PDB file of N, CA and C in Angstrom:
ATOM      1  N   UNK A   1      43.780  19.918  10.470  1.00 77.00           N
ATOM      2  CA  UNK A   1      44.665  20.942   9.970  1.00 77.00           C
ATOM      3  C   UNK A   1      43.889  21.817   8.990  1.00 77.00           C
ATOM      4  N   UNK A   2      43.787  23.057   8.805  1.00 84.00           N
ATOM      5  CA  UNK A   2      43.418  24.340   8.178  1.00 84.00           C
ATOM      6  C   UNK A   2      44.850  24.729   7.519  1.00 84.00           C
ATOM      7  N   UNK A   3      44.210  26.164   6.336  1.00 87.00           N
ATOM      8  CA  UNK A   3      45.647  26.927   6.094  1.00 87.00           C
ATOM      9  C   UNK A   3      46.609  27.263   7.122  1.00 87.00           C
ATOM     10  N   UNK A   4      46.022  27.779   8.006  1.00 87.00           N
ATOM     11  CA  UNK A   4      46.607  28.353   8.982  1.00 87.00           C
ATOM     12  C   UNK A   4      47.680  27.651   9.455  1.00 87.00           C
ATOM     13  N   UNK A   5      47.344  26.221  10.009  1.00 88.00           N
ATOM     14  CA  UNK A   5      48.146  25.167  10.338  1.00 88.00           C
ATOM     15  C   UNK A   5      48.874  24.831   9.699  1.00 88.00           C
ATOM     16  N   UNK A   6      48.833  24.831   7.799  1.00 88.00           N
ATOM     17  CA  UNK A   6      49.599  24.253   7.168  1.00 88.00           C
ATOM     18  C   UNK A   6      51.063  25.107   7.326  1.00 88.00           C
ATOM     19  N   UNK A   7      50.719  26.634   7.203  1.00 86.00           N
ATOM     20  CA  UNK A   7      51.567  27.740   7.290  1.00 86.00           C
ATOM     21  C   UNK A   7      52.616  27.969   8.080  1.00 86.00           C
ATOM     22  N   UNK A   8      51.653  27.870   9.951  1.00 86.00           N
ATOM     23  CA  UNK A   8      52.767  26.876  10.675  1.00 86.00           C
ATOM     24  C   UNK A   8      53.123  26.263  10.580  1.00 86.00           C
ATOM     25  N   UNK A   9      53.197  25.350  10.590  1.00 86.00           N
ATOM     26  CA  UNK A   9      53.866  23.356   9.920  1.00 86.00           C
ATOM     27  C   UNK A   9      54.996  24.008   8.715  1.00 86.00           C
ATOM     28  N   UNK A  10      54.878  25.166   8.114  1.00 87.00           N
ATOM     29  CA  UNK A  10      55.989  25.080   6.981  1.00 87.00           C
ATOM     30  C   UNK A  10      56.834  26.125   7.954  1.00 87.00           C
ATOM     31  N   UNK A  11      56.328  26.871   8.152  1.00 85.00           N
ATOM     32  CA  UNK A  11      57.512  27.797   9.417  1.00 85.00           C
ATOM     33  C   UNK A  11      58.158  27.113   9.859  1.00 85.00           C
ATOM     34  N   UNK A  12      57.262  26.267  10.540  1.00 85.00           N
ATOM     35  CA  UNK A  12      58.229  24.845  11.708  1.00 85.00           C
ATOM     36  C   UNK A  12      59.471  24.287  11.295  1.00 85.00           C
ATOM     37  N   UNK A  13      59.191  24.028  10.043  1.00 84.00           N
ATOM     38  CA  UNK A  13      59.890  23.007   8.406  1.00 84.00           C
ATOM     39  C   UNK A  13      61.092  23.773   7.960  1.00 84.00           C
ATOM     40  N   UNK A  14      61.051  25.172   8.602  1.00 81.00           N
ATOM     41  CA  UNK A  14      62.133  25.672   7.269  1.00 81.00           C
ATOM     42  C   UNK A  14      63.224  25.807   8.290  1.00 81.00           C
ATOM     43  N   UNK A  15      64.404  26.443   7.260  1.00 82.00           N
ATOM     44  CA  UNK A  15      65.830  26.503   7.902  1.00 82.00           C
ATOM     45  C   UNK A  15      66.112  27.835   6.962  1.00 82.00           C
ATOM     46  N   UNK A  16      66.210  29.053   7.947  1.00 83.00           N
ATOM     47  CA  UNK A  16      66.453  30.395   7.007  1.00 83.00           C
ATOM     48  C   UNK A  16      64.833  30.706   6.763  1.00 83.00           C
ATOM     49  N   UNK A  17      64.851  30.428   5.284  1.00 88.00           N
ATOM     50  CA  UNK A  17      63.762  30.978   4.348  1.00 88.00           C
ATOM     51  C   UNK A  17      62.788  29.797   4.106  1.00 88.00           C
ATOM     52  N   UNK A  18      64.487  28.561   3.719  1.00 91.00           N
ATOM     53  CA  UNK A  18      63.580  27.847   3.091  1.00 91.00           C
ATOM     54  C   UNK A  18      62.768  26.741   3.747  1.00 91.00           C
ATOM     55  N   UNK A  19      62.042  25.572   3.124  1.00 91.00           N
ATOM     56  CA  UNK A  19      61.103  25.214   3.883  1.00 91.00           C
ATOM     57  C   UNK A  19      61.019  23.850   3.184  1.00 91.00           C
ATOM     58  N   UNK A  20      61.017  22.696   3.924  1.00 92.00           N
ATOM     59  CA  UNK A  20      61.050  20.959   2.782  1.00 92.00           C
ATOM     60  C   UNK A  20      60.428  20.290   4.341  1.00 92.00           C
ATOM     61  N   UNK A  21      59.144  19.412   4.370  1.00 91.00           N
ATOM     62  CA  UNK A  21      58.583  19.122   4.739  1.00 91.00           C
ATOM     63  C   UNK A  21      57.569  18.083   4.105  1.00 91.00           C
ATOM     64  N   UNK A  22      57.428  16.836   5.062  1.00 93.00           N
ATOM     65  CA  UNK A  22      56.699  16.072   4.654  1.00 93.00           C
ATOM     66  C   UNK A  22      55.005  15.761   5.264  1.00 93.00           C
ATOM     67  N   UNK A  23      54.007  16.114   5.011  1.00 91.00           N
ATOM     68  CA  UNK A  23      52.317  15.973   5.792  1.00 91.00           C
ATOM     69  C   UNK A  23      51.745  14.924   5.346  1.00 91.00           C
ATOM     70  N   UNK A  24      52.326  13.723   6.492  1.00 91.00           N
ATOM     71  CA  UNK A  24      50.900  12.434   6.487  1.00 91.00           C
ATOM     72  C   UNK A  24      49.570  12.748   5.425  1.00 91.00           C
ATOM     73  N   UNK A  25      49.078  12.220   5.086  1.00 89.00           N
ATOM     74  CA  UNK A  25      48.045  12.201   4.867  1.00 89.00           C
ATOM     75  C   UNK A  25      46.937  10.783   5.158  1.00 89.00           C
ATOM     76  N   UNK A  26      45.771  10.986   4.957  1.00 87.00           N
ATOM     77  CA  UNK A  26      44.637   9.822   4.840  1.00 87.00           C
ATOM     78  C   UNK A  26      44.028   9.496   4.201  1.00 87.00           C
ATOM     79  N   UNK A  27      43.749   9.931   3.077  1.00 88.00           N
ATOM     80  CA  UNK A  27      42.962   9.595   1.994  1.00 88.00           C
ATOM     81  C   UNK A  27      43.831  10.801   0.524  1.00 88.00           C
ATOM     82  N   UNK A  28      43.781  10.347  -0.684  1.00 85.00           N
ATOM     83  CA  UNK A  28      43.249  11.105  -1.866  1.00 85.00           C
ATOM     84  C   UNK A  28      43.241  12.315  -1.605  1.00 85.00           C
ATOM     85  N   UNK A  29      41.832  12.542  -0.933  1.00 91.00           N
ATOM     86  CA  UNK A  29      41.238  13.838  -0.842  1.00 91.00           C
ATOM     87  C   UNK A  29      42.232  14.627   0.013  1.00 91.00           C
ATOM     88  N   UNK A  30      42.840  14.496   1.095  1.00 90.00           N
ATOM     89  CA  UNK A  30      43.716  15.109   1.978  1.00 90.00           C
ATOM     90  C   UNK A  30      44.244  15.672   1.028  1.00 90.00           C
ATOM     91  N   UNK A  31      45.258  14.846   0.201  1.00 89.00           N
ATOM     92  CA  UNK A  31      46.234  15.387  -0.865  1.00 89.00           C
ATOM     93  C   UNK A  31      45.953  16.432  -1.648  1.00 89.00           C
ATOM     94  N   UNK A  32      44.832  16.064  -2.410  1.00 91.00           N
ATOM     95  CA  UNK A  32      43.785  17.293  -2.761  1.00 91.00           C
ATOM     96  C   UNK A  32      43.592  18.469  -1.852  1.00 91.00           C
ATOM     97  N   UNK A  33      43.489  18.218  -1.150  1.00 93.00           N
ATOM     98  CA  UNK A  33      42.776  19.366   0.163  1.00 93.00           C
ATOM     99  C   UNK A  33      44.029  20.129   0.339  1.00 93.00           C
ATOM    100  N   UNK A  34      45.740  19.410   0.806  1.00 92.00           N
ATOM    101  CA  UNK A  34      47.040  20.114   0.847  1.00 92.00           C
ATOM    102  C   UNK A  34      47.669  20.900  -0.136  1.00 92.00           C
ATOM    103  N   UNK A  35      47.257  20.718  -1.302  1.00 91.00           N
ATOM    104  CA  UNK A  35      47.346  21.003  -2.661  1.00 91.00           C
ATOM    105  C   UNK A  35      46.379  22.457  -2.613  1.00 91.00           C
ATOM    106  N   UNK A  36      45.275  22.235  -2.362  1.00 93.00           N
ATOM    107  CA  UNK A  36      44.879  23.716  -2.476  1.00 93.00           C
ATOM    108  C   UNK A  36      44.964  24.863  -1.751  1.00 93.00           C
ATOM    109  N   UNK A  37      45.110  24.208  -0.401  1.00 93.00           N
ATOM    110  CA  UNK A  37      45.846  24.982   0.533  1.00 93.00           C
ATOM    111  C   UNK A  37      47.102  25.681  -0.075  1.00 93.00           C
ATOM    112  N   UNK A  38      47.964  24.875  -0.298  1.00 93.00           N
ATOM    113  CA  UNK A  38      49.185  25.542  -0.570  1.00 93.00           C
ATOM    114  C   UNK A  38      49.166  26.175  -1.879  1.00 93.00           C
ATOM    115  N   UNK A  39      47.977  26.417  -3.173  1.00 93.00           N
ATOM    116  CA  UNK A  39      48.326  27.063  -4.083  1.00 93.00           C
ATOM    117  C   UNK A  39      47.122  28.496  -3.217  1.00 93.00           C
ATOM    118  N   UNK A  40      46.550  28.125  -2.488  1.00 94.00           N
ATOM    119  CA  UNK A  40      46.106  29.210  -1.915  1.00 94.00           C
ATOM    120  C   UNK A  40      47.247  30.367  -1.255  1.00 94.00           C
ATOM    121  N   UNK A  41      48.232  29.501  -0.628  1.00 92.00           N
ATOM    122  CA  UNK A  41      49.321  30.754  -0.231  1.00 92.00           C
ATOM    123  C   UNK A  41      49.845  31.144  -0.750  1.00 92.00           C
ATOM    124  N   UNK A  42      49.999  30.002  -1.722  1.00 92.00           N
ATOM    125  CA  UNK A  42      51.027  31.189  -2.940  1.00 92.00           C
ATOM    126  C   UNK A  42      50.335  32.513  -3.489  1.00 92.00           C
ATOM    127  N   UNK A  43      48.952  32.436  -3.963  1.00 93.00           N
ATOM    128  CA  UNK A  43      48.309  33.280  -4.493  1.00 93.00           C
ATOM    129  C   UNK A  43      48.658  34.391  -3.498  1.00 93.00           C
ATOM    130  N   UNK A  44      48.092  34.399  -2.502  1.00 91.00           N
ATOM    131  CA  UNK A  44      48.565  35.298  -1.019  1.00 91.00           C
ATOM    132  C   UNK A  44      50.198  35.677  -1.275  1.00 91.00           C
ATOM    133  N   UNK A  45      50.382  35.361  -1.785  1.00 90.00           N
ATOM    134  CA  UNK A  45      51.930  35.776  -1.297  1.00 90.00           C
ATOM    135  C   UNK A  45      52.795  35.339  -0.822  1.00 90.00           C
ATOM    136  N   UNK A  46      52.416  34.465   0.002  1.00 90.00           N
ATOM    137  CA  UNK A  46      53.410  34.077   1.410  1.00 90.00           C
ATOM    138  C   UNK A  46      54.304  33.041   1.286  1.00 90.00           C
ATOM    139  N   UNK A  47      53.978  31.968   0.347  1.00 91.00           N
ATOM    140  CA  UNK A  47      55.261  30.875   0.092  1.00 91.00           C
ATOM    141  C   UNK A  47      54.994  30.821  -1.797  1.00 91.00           C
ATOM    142  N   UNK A  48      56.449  30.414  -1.942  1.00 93.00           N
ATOM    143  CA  UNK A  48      57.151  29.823  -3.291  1.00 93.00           C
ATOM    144  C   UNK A  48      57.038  28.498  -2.983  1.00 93.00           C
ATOM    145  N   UNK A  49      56.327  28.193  -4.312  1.00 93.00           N
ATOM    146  CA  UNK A  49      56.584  26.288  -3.985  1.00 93.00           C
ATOM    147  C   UNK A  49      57.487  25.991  -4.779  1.00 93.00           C
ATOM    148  N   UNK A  50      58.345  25.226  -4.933  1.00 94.00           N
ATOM    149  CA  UNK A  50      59.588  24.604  -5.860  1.00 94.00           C
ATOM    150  C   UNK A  50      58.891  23.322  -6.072  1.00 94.00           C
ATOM    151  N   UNK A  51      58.227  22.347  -5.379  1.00 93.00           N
ATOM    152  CA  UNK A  51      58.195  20.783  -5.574  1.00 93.00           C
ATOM    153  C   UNK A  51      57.219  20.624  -4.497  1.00 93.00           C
ATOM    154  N   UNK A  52      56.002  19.809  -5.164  1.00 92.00           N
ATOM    155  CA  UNK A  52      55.344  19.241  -4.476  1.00 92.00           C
ATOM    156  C   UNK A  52      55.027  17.955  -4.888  1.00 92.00           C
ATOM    157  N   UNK A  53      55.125  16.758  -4.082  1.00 93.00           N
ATOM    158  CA  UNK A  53      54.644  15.617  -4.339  1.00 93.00           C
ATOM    159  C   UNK A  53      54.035  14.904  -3.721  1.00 93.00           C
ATOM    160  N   UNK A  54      53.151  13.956  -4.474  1.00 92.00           N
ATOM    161  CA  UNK A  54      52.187  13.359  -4.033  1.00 92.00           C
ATOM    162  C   UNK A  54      52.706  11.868  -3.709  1.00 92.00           C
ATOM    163  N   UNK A  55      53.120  11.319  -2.209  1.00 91.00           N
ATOM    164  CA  UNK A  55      53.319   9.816  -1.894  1.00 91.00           C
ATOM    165  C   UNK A  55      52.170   8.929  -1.963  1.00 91.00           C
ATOM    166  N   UNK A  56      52.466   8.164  -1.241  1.00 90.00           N
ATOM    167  CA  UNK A  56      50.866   6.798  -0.879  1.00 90.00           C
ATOM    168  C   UNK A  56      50.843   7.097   0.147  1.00 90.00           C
ATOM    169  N   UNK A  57      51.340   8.077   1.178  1.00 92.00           N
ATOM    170  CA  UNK A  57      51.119   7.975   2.340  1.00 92.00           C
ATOM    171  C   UNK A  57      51.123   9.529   3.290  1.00 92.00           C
ATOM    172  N   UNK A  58      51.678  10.041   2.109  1.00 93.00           N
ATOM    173  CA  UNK A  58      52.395  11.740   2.749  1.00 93.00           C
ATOM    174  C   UNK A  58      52.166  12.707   1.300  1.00 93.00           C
ATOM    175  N   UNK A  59      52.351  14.286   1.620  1.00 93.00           N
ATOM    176  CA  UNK A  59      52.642  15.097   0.697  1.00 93.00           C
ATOM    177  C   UNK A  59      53.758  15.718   1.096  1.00 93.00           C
ATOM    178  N   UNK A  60      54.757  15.754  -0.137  1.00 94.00           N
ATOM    179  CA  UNK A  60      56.151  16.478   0.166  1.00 94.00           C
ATOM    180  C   UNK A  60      56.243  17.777  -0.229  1.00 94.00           C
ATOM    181  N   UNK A  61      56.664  18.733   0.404  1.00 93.00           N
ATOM    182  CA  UNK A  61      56.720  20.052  -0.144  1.00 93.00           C
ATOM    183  C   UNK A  61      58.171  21.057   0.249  1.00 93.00           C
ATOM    184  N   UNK A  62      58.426  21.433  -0.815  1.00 94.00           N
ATOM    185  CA  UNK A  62      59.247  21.845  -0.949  1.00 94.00           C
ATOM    186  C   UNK A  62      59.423  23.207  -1.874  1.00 94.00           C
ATOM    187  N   UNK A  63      59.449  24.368  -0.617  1.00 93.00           N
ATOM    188  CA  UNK A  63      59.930  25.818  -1.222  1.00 93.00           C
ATOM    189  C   UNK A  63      60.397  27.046  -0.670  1.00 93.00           C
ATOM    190  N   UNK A  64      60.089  27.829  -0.704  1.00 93.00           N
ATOM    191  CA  UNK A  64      60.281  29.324  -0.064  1.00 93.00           C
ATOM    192  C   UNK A  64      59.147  29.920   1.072  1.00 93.00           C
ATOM    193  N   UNK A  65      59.855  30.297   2.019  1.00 91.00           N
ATOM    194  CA  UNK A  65      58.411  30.802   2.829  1.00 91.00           C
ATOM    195  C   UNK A  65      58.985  32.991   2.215  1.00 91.00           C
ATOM    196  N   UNK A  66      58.014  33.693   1.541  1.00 83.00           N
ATOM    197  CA  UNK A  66      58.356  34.881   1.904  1.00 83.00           C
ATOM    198  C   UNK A  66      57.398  35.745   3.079  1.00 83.00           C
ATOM    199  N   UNK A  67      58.046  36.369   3.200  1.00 72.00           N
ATOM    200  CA  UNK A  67      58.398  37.986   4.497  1.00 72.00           C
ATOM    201  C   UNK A  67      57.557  39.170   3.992  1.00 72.00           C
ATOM    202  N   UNK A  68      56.336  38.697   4.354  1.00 56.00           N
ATOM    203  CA  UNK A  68      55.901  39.922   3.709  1.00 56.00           C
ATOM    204  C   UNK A  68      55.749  41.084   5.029  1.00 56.00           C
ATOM    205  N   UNK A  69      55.363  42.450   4.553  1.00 50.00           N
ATOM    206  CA  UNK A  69      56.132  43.558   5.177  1.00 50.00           C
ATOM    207  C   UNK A  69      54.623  43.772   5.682  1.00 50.00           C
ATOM    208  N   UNK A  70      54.434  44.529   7.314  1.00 42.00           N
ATOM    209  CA  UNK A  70      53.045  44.420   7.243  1.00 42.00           C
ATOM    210  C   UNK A  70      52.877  46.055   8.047  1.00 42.00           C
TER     211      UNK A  70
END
């Protein structure tokens, strides 16, 4: 999985706008790795995060996808 993928995977996830989804992970580092991904989109623009958490097994995320105008 890449940004790209994560982006899909939250499209996939949402209902309307919003977007609550859970991504397996495999190690630490994954978590790390999902984590920067997703403050990478925010910077971009494209999603609001409300809640992200870190399981033993998954990352939960939970926020806004926005519409940007192109």
């Amino acid at each position: 999985m890449n940004k790209v993928g994560l982006l899909k995977n939250l499209r996939n996830a949402s209902r309307g706008n919003l977007f609550s989804t859970e991504i397996p992970k495999a190690t630490k580092e994954d978590g790390k790795i999902i984590e920067e991904w997703v403050g990478e989109l925010e910077k971009e623009g494209k999603i609001k995060l409300r809640e992200c958490v870190q399981r033993e097994y998954s990352v939960y995320l939970h926020g806004i996808i926005k519409y940007a105008r192109d």
